[in-house]
mmCIF file of C-alpha atoms and ligand atoms in Angstrom:
data_model
loop_
_atom_site.group_PDB
_atom_site.id
_atom_site.type_symbol
_atom_site.label_atom_id
_atom_site.label_comp_id
_atom_site.label_asym_id
_atom_site.label_seq_id
_atom_site.Cartn_x
_atom_site.Cartn_y
_atom_site.Cartn_z
ATOM 1 C CA MET A 1247 0.000 0.000 0.000
ATOM 2 C CA PRO A 1248 1.676 3.222 -1.117
ATOM 3 C CA SER A 1249 0.486 5.278 1.835
ATOM 4 C CA ALA A 1250 2.326 2.934 4.204
ATOM 5 C CA GLN A 1251 5.629 4.055 2.719
ATOM 6 C CA PRO A 1252 7.341 6.967 4.399
ATOM 7 C CA ALA A 1253 7.552 10.156 2.363
ATOM 8 C CA PHE A 1254 11.342 10.107 2.419
ATOM 9 C CA GLY A 1255 14.034 7.487 2.453
ATOM 10 C CA GLY A 1256 12.759 4.740 0.155
ATOM 11 C CA MET A 1257 15.569 5.097 -2.382
ATOM 12 C CA PHE A 1258 18.054 5.626 0.417
ATOM 13 C CA ARG A 1259 16.973 2.406 2.066
ATOM 14 C CA GLN A 1260 17.705 0.452 -1.123
ATOM 15 C CA LEU A 1261 21.250 1.804 -1.108
ATOM 16 C CA ILE A 1262 21.621 0.829 2.546
ATOM 17 C CA GLU A 1263 20.519 -2.716 1.721
ATOM 18 C CA LEU A 1264 23.117 -2.841 -1.067
ATOM 19 C CA GLY A 1265 25.777 -2.147 1.539
ATOM 20 C CA VAL A 1266 26.783 1.125 -0.086
ATOM 21 C CA ILE A 1267 27.135 2.980 3.169
ATOM 22 C CA GLU A 1268 29.719 2.064 5.722
ATOM 23 C CA ILE A 1269 29.600 3.787 9.037
ATOM 24 C CA ASN A 1270 32.738 4.566 10.950
ATOM 25 C CA THR A 1271 32.022 6.107 14.332
ATOM 26 C CA LYS A 1272 35.556 5.687 15.722
ATOM 27 C CA PRO A 1273 36.458 9.416 15.579
ATOM 28 C CA LEU A 1274 33.186 10.220 17.322
ATOM 29 C CA ASP A 1275 33.670 7.422 19.876
ATOM 30 C CA ALA A 1276 37.026 8.976 20.761
ATOM 31 C CA ARG A 1277 35.627 12.507 21.116
ATOM 32 C CA ILE A 1278 32.801 11.323 23.339
ATOM 33 C CA GLU A 1279 35.182 9.308 25.515
ATOM 34 C CA ARG A 1280 37.468 12.336 25.913
ATOM 35 C CA ARG A 1281 34.581 14.606 26.786
ATOM 36 C CA LEU A 1282 33.067 12.192 29.304
ATOM 37 C CA LYS A 1283 36.403 11.739 31.046
ATOM 38 C CA GLN A 1284 36.720 15.534 31.326
ATOM 39 C CA PHE A 1285 33.359 15.533 33.070
ATOM 40 C CA TRP A 1286 34.482 12.807 35.466
ATOM 41 C CA GLU A 1287 37.602 14.763 36.409
ATOM 42 C CA ASN A 1288 35.441 17.733 37.348
ATOM 43 C CA THR A 1289 32.634 15.972 39.136
ATOM 44 C CA SER A 1290 32.230 14.289 42.482
ATOM 45 C CA CYS A 1291 32.043 10.552 42.965
ATOM 46 C CA PRO A 1292 28.457 9.279 42.591
ATOM 47 C CA ARG A 1293 29.104 6.869 45.486
ATOM 48 C CA CYS A 1294 30.985 8.849 48.138
ATOM 49 C CA GLY A 1295 30.660 12.429 46.925
ATOM 50 C CA HIS A 1296 34.379 13.194 47.014
ATOM 51 C CA GLN A 1297 35.810 15.051 44.059
ATOM 52 C CA SER A 1298 38.649 12.641 43.487
ATOM 53 C CA ILE A 1299 37.890 10.764 40.290
ATOM 54 C CA MET A 1300 40.864 9.722 38.210
ATOM 55 C CA THR A 1301 40.743 8.854 34.521
ATOM 56 C CA TRP A 1302 43.210 7.231 32.134
ATOM 57 C CA GLU A 1303 43.368 7.574 28.401
ATOM 58 C CA LYS A 1304 43.288 3.866 27.609
ATOM 59 C CA HIS A 1305 40.982 2.661 30.370
ATOM 60 C CA ASP A 1306 37.254 2.082 30.084
ATOM 61 C CA ARG A 1307 36.874 2.664 33.806
ATOM 62 C CA VAL A 1308 37.425 5.703 35.960
ATOM 63 C CA ARG A 1309 38.360 5.388 39.614
ATOM 64 C CA CYS A 1310 37.525 7.211 42.817
ATOM 65 C CA ARG A 1311 40.631 7.564 44.969
ATOM 66 C CA ASN A 1312 38.496 7.866 48.070
ATOM 67 C CA CYS A 1313 36.130 4.890 47.905
ATOM 68 C CA GLU A 1314 37.616 2.819 45.085
ATOM 69 C CA PHE A 1315 34.412 3.029 43.055
ATOM 70 C CA LYS A 1316 35.368 2.091 39.498
ATOM 71 C CA PRO A 1317 32.492 2.822 37.137
ATOM 72 C CA ALA A 1318 32.744 2.716 33.351
ATOM 73 C CA TYR A 1319 33.271 6.201 31.947
ATOM 74 C CA THR A 1320 29.801 5.952 30.408
ATOM 75 C CA HIS A 1321 28.211 5.307 33.822
ATOM 76 C CA GLY A 1322 24.958 7.210 34.307
ATOM 77 C CA THR A 1323 24.899 8.601 30.761
ATOM 78 C CA PRO A 1324 22.736 7.568 27.788
ATOM 79 C CA PHE A 1325 25.884 6.029 26.301
ATOM 80 C CA HIS A 1326 25.980 3.287 28.921
ATOM 81 C CA GLU A 1327 25.377 -0.396 28.075
ATOM 82 C CA LYS A 1328 23.540 0.007 24.833
ATOM 83 C CA HIS A 1329 25.189 -2.677 22.698
ATOM 84 C CA LEU A 1330 26.092 0.359 20.671
ATOM 85 C CA SER A 1331 29.283 2.362 20.712
ATOM 86 C CA CYS A 1332 29.081 5.924 22.053
ATOM 87 C CA GLY A 1333 29.377 7.244 18.516
ATOM 88 C CA GLU A 1334 26.561 5.010 17.289
ATOM 89 C CA VAL A 1335 24.278 6.329 20.037
ATOM 90 C CA LEU A 1336 25.040 9.920 19.075
ATOM 91 C CA LEU A 1337 24.745 9.150 15.356
ATOM 92 C CA ALA A 1338 21.372 7.442 15.855
ATOM 93 C CA PHE A 1339 20.121 10.370 17.918
ATOM 94 C CA THR A 1340 21.428 12.900 15.379
ATOM 95 C CA LEU A 1341 19.741 11.116 12.476
ATOM 96 C CA TYR A 1342 16.525 10.996 14.460
ATOM 97 C CA ALA A 1343 16.592 14.593 15.677
ATOM 98 C CA ASP A 1344 18.222 16.394 12.766
ATOM 99 C CA THR A 1345 16.890 14.615 9.645
ATOM 100 C CA LEU A 1346 13.565 13.381 8.344
ATOM 101 C CA LEU A 1347 14.682 9.748 8.665
ATOM 102 C CA SER A 1348 12.485 7.615 10.868
ATOM 103 C CA ILE A 1349 13.741 5.008 13.314
ATOM 104 C CA ASN A 1350 12.607 2.390 10.786
ATOM 105 C CA GLN A 1351 15.143 3.879 8.385
ATOM 106 C CA ILE A 1352 17.906 4.571 10.891
ATOM 107 C CA ALA A 1353 18.055 1.027 12.316
ATOM 108 C CA PRO A 1354 19.094 -0.697 9.033
ATOM 109 C CA LEU A 1355 21.567 2.106 8.329
ATOM 110 C CA LEU A 1356 23.360 1.262 11.557
ATOM 111 C CA GLY A 1357 22.798 -2.465 11.028
ATOM 112 C CA ARG A 1358 20.925 -2.787 14.311
ATOM 113 C CA ALA A 1359 17.554 -3.999 15.480
ATOM 114 C CA TYR A 1360 14.736 -1.471 15.598
ATOM 115 C CA LYS A 1361 14.302 -1.972 19.341
ATOM 116 C CA THR A 1362 17.995 -1.341 20.066
ATOM 117 C CA ILE A 1363 17.946 1.947 18.163
ATOM 118 C CA HIS A 1364 14.566 2.965 19.538
ATOM 119 C CA THR A 1365 15.721 2.444 23.137
ATOM 120 C CA ALA A 1366 18.983 4.305 22.568
ATOM 121 C CA ILE A 1367 17.218 7.252 20.930
ATOM 122 C CA ARG A 1368 14.547 7.504 23.612
ATOM 123 C CA GLU A 1369 17.127 7.498 26.402
ATOM 124 C CA ALA A 1370 19.300 10.010 24.562
ATOM 125 C CA GLU A 1371 16.247 12.197 24.052
ATOM 126 C CA ALA A 1372 15.324 12.097 27.742
ATOM 127 C CA ALA A 1373 18.926 12.961 28.634
ATOM 128 C CA VAL A 1374 18.979 15.901 26.208
ATOM 129 C CA GLN A 1375 15.819 17.308 27.774
ATOM 130 C CA ARG A 1376 17.562 17.277 31.165
ATOM 131 C CA GLY A 1377 20.949 18.426 29.915
ATOM 132 C CA PHE A 1378 20.000 21.147 27.442
ATOM 133 C CA PRO A 1379 18.987 23.849 29.964
ATOM 134 C CA LEU A 1380 22.255 23.384 31.890
ATOM 135 C CA THR A 1381 24.374 23.363 28.732
ATOM 136 C CA TRP A 1382 22.532 26.277 27.114
ATOM 137 C CA LYS A 1383 23.166 28.530 30.119
ATOM 138 C CA LEU A 1384 26.872 27.778 30.066
ATOM 139 C CA PHE A 1385 27.555 28.324 26.393
ATOM 140 C CA ASN A 1386 24.976 30.859 25.322
ATOM 141 C CA GLN A 1387 24.942 34.021 27.371
ATOM 142 C CA THR A 1388 23.274 36.498 25.053
ATOM 143 C CA VAL A 1389 19.704 35.837 24.069
ATOM 144 C CA ASP A 1390 17.769 39.054 23.745
ATOM 145 C CA GLY A 1391 15.089 40.900 21.816
ATOM 146 C CA PRO A 1392 11.372 40.231 21.770
ATOM 147 C CA THR A 1393 9.913 36.773 22.226
ATOM 148 C CA GLN A 1394 7.505 35.609 19.555
ATOM 149 C CA VAL A 1395 4.880 33.192 20.771
ATOM 150 C CA ASP A 1396 2.339 31.312 18.725
ATOM 151 C CA GLU A 1397 0.144 28.280 18.764
ATOM 152 C CA SER A 1398 0.155 25.910 15.805
ATOM 153 C CA GLY A 1399 -2.792 26.033 13.462
ATOM 154 C CA LYS A 1400 -2.729 22.264 13.201
ATOM 155 C CA VAL A 1401 -2.789 19.464 15.672
ATOM 156 C CA CYS A 1402 -0.542 16.492 15.136
ATOM 157 C CA SER A 1403 -0.974 12.842 15.691
ATOM 158 C CA GLY A 1404 1.397 9.951 15.548
ATOM 159 C CA TYR A 1405 -1.274 7.320 15.924
ATOM 160 C CA LYS A 1406 -1.405 4.493 13.496
ATOM 161 C CA GLY A 1407 -4.131 4.442 10.916
ATOM 162 C CA GLN A 1408 -5.459 7.883 11.666
ATOM 163 C CA GLU A 1409 -5.225 10.824 9.389
ATOM 164 C CA PRO A 1410 -4.044 14.076 10.878
ATOM 165 C CA PRO A 1411 -6.513 16.947 10.711
ATOM 166 C CA ARG A 1412 -6.292 19.467 7.945
ATOM 167 C CA ASN A 1413 -6.974 22.444 10.115
ATOM 168 C CA SER A 1414 -8.080 22.899 13.664
ATOM 169 C CA ARG A 1415 -7.507 26.559 14.204
ATOM 170 C CA SER A 1416 -10.844 27.200 15.737
ATOM 171 C CA ARG A 1417 -11.968 29.505 18.454
ATOM 172 C CA GLY A 1418 -15.451 29.629 19.808
ATOM 173 C CA GLY A 1419 -18.378 27.573 18.763
ATOM 174 C CA SER A 1420 -18.655 27.931 15.019
ATOM 175 C CA SER A 1421 -20.203 24.812 13.562
ATOM 176 C CA ARG A 1422 -17.931 25.020 10.529
ATOM 177 C CA THR A 1423 -14.860 24.365 12.609
ATOM 178 C CA GLY A 1424 -16.221 21.013 13.715
ATOM 179 C CA ARG A 1425 -15.784 19.510 10.293
ATOM 180 C CA SER A 1426 -12.080 20.139 10.152
ATOM 181 C CA ARG A 1427 -11.467 18.641 13.551
ATOM 182 C CA TRP A 1428 -9.768 15.340 13.698
ATOM 183 C CA ARG A 1429 -11.823 12.717 15.437
ATOM 184 C CA GLY A 1430 -9.095 10.731 17.104
ATOM 185 C CA ARG A 1431 -9.446 9.300 20.542
ATOM 186 C CA HIS A 1432 -9.500 11.794 23.371
ATOM 187 C CA GLY A 1433 -5.973 12.565 24.429
ATOM 188 C CA ASP A 1434 -4.468 11.619 21.095
ATOM 189 C CA GLN A 1435 -4.452 15.153 19.821
ATOM 190 C CA LEU A 1436 -1.605 17.532 20.158
ATOM 191 C CA THR A 1437 -1.486 21.273 19.714
ATOM 192 C CA LEU A 1438 1.929 22.871 19.467
ATOM 193 C CA VAL A 1439 2.932 26.075 21.209
ATOM 194 C CA ALA A 1440 6.229 27.737 20.348
ATOM 195 C CA ALA A 1441 8.342 30.605 21.637
ATOM 196 C CA CYS A 1442 11.171 32.092 19.601
ATOM 197 C CA ARG A 1443 13.701 34.509 21.005
ATOM 198 C CA ASP A 1444 16.922 35.249 19.154
ATOM 199 C CA SER A 1445 18.436 31.792 18.527
ATOM 200 C CA LEU A 1446 16.317 30.119 21.195
ATOM 201 C CA ARG A 1447 13.385 27.939 20.177
ATOM 202 C CA VAL A 1448 10.989 26.364 22.672
ATOM 203 C CA ILE A 1449 8.232 24.033 21.507
ATOM 204 C CA ARG A 1450 5.753 22.294 23.722
ATOM 205 C CA GLY A 1451 3.021 19.936 22.704
ATOM 206 C CA GLN A 1452 -0.173 20.281 24.652
ATOM 207 C CA ARG A 1453 -2.591 17.419 24.589
ATOM 208 C CA GLY A 1454 -6.017 18.122 23.317
ATOM 209 C CA ILE A 1455 -7.645 20.009 20.545
ATOM 210 C CA ASP A 1456 -9.820 22.334 22.588
ATOM 211 C CA TYR A 1457 -6.722 23.603 24.190
ATOM 212 C CA GLU A 1458 -7.216 27.291 24.850
ATOM 213 C CA GLY A 1459 -3.766 28.649 24.601
ATOM 214 C CA ASP A 1460 -2.068 28.154 27.907
ATOM 215 C CA LEU A 1461 1.080 29.798 26.681
ATOM 216 C CA GLU A 1462 2.564 30.309 30.099
ATOM 217 C CA PRO A 1463 4.641 27.077 30.306
ATOM 218 C CA VAL A 1464 6.367 27.855 27.008
ATOM 219 C CA ILE A 1465 6.931 31.516 27.883
ATOM 220 C CA GLN A 1466 8.249 30.512 31.287
ATOM 221 C CA GLU A 1467 10.651 28.041 29.730
ATOM 222 C CA ALA A 1468 11.894 30.671 27.272
ATOM 223 C CA GLU A 1469 12.448 33.014 30.194
ATOM 224 C CA ASP A 1470 14.329 30.370 32.187
ATOM 225 C CA LEU A 1471 16.612 29.778 29.212
ATOM 226 C CA SER A 1472 17.373 33.432 28.500
ATOM 227 C CA GLN A 1473 17.481 36.713 30.305
ATOM 228 C CA ARG A 1474 14.364 38.106 31.775
ATOM 229 C CA LEU A 1475 11.895 38.439 28.930
ATOM 230 C CA GLY A 1476 10.883 41.839 27.733
ATOM 231 C CA GLU A 1477 8.249 42.103 25.079
ATOM 232 C CA VAL A 1478 6.258 39.064 24.102
ATOM 233 C CA TRP A 1479 4.810 39.252 20.602
ATOM 234 C CA THR A 1480 1.767 37.152 19.898
ATOM 235 C CA ASP A 1481 -1.309 37.200 17.779
ATOM 236 C CA GLY A 1482 -4.384 38.774 19.201
ATOM 237 C CA LEU A 1483 -6.142 35.873 20.844
ATOM 238 C CA GLN A 1484 -7.916 36.436 24.120
ATOM 239 C CA ALA A 1485 -5.596 34.210 26.118
ATOM 240 C CA TYR A 1486 -2.665 36.352 25.157
ATOM 241 C CA ARG A 1487 -4.349 39.573 26.111
ATOM 242 C CA GLU A 1488 -4.901 38.226 29.588
ATOM 243 C CA MET A 1489 -1.250 37.560 30.109
ATOM 244 C CA ASP A 1490 0.306 39.480 32.923
ATOM 245 C CA ARG A 1491 3.238 40.598 30.846
ATOM 246 C CA ASP A 1492 4.638 43.495 28.956
ATOM 247 C CA HIS A 1493 3.585 42.455 25.529
ATOM 248 C CA ARG A 1494 2.182 43.593 22.241
ATOM 249 C CA THR A 1495 0.015 41.690 19.856
ATOM 250 C CA VAL A 1496 -0.312 41.297 16.140
ATOM 251 C CA VAL A 1497 -3.394 39.922 14.495
ATOM 252 C CA HIS A 1498 -1.802 38.035 11.664
ATOM 253 C CA LYS A 1499 -5.019 36.943 10.028
ATOM 254 C CA GLU A 1500 -5.400 40.434 8.653
ATOM 255 C CA ARG A 1501 -1.788 41.436 8.273
ATOM 256 C CA TYR A 1502 1.518 39.795 8.922
ATOM 257 C CA VAL A 1503 3.315 42.748 10.418
ATOM 258 C CA SER A 1504 1.659 45.376 12.540
ATOM 259 C CA PRO A 1505 2.332 49.056 11.721
ATOM 260 C CA ASP A 1506 4.911 49.214 14.525
ATOM 261 C CA GLY A 1507 6.778 46.148 13.271
ATOM 262 C CA VAL A 1508 5.429 43.491 15.609
ATOM 263 C CA HIS A 1509 5.208 40.038 14.048
ATOM 264 C CA ILE A 1510 5.419 36.330 14.810
ATOM 265 C CA ASN A 1511 7.016 35.191 11.572
ATOM 266 C CA GLN A 1512 9.708 33.203 13.373
ATOM 267 C CA ALA A 1513 7.166 31.134 15.267
ATOM 268 C CA GLU A 1514 5.199 30.477 12.097
ATOM 269 C CA CYS A 1515 8.390 29.481 10.297
ATOM 270 C CA LEU A 1516 9.228 27.097 13.152
ATOM 271 C CA PHE A 1517 5.882 25.341 12.774
ATOM 272 C CA SER A 1518 6.499 24.933 9.069
ATOM 273 C CA LEU A 1519 9.738 23.127 9.974
ATOM 274 C CA VAL A 1520 8.521 20.974 12.853
ATOM 275 C CA GLN A 1521 5.409 19.681 11.141
ATOM 276 C CA PRO A 1522 7.115 17.685 8.374
ATOM 277 C CA TRP A 1523 9.572 16.419 10.988
ATOM 278 C CA LEU A 1524 6.790 15.220 13.285
ATOM 279 C CA ARG A 1525 5.098 13.524 10.343
ATOM 280 C CA LYS A 1526 7.763 10.828 10.403
ATOM 281 C CA PHE A 1527 6.217 9.565 13.626
ATOM 282 C CA ARG A 1528 3.058 8.600 11.815
ATOM 283 C CA GLY A 1529 2.548 4.875 11.890
ATOM 284 C CA LEU A 1530 4.428 4.470 15.139
ATOM 285 C CA SER A 1531 2.576 3.973 18.340
ATOM 286 C CA LYS A 1532 3.003 7.344 19.866
ATOM 287 C CA GLN A 1533 3.729 8.138 23.443
ATOM 288 C CA GLY A 1534 6.579 10.503 22.855
ATOM 289 C CA LEU A 1535 5.103 13.022 20.444
ATOM 290 C CA GLU A 1536 5.078 15.769 23.063
ATOM 291 C CA GLN A 1537 8.644 14.940 23.968
ATOM 292 C CA ALA A 1538 9.614 14.831 20.298
ATOM 293 C CA ALA A 1539 8.140 18.285 19.682
ATOM 294 C CA HIS A 1540 10.150 19.624 22.608
ATOM 295 C CA THR A 1541 13.297 17.938 21.262
ATOM 296 C CA PHE A 1542 12.856 19.682 17.921
ATOM 297 C CA GLY A 1543 12.999 23.077 19.638
ATOM 298 C CA ILE A 1544 16.226 22.095 21.382
ATOM 299 C CA ILE A 1545 17.864 20.808 18.208
ATOM 300 C CA ARG A 1546 16.755 23.883 16.274
ATOM 301 C CA SER A 1547 18.263 26.139 18.955
ATOM 302 C CA LEU A 1548 21.553 24.241 18.813
ATOM 303 C CA ASN A 1549 21.610 24.433 15.009
ATOM 304 C CA LEU A 1550 20.801 28.162 14.995
ATOM 305 C CA THR A 1551 23.733 28.869 17.296
ATOM 306 C CA GLY A 1552 26.073 26.600 15.312
ATOM 307 C CA ALA A 1553 26.765 24.440 18.361
ATOM 308 C CA SER A 1554 29.753 22.083 18.130
ATOM 309 C CA VAL A 1555 29.688 18.306 18.528
ATOM 310 C CA GLU A 1556 31.041 18.817 22.056
ATOM 311 C CA ILE A 1557 28.056 20.988 22.941
ATOM 312 C CA THR A 1558 25.744 18.248 21.712
ATOM 313 C CA ILE A 1559 27.633 15.693 23.802
ATOM 314 C CA ASP A 1560 27.331 18.030 26.794
ATOM 315 C CA CYS A 1561 23.558 18.186 26.307
ATOM 316 C CA LEU A 1562 23.460 14.386 26.410
ATOM 317 C CA VAL A 1563 25.510 13.997 29.582
ATOM 318 C CA MET A 1564 25.209 17.217 31.578
ATOM 319 C CA GLY A 1565 21.994 16.157 33.275
ATOM 320 C CA ALA A 1566 23.534 12.843 34.328
ATOM 321 C CA PHE A 1567 26.605 14.446 35.843
ATOM 322 C CA ARG A 1568 24.640 17.184 37.519
ATOM 323 C CA SER A 1569 22.248 14.758 39.196
ATOM 324 C CA SER A 1570 25.094 12.581 40.454
ATOM 325 C CA THR A 1571 26.651 15.413 42.426
HETATM 326 ZN ZN1 ZN B 1007 34.048 7.662 45.787
#
């Protein structure tokens, strides 16, 4: 059935099956190992709390001089015990987060079982959500300007066998809006809310279709990740007007930029990027769609700032090292 085929990657998959692509993660393995050992040298022992961890270039284990704890250098990180090398974990996560390839396409590329790759990606994703705020604060000190906030005009669904809605941007009780609403099971629907400030992108999925714009969690997160927010630019929906913030609005149905230059083009652009990316989750049973939407904001922020591989590694491990101290 043609519709069962993903929109991208069919030709690519044939080349994978021909053995055209050989993956060599050794340089990445080495960089991750170096970076993790730097973390160990600057952190306290997860067992005794003393800051006396020693590392060696050729050893897989680090050692606490105080209590003799000898964990693997991957201990506590998403790189630990995956039947994958560190580089393969990061490569799998990168292909998942930064391309339109689905896990069904990534697994054969790495020559691994779907479940192995799925588990590694999910754990890496959870780690990135913990580590990103800590990493972002350390490497990105200047995020300023207005914050554009918007709610997606579409809801998304990753549930098998169900078509996503064409349009659900509906306010109030017009009977016309009912037709465009997707009739999935309650709780299956997802509305996206995004905040854009400078190079920072925050996306949250909110369950439900009758979701009336609780923008506060996304605005709060944007504020936590940057300096105190100044102006918040939104469209003119009621929920926004009630916000207790210094903000201006633009009603973009009528015009895209208000006479004084207020707009939410960045947020609208972000939705146009995240929606095709989220579409690759169609056909998978979907628990993590909200998490995936949030991940996209993180990855977009990292890409917009030109973050190095080391920064990405830091995002994956920072949460683990922080919680162990
Ligand atoms: Zn110790």
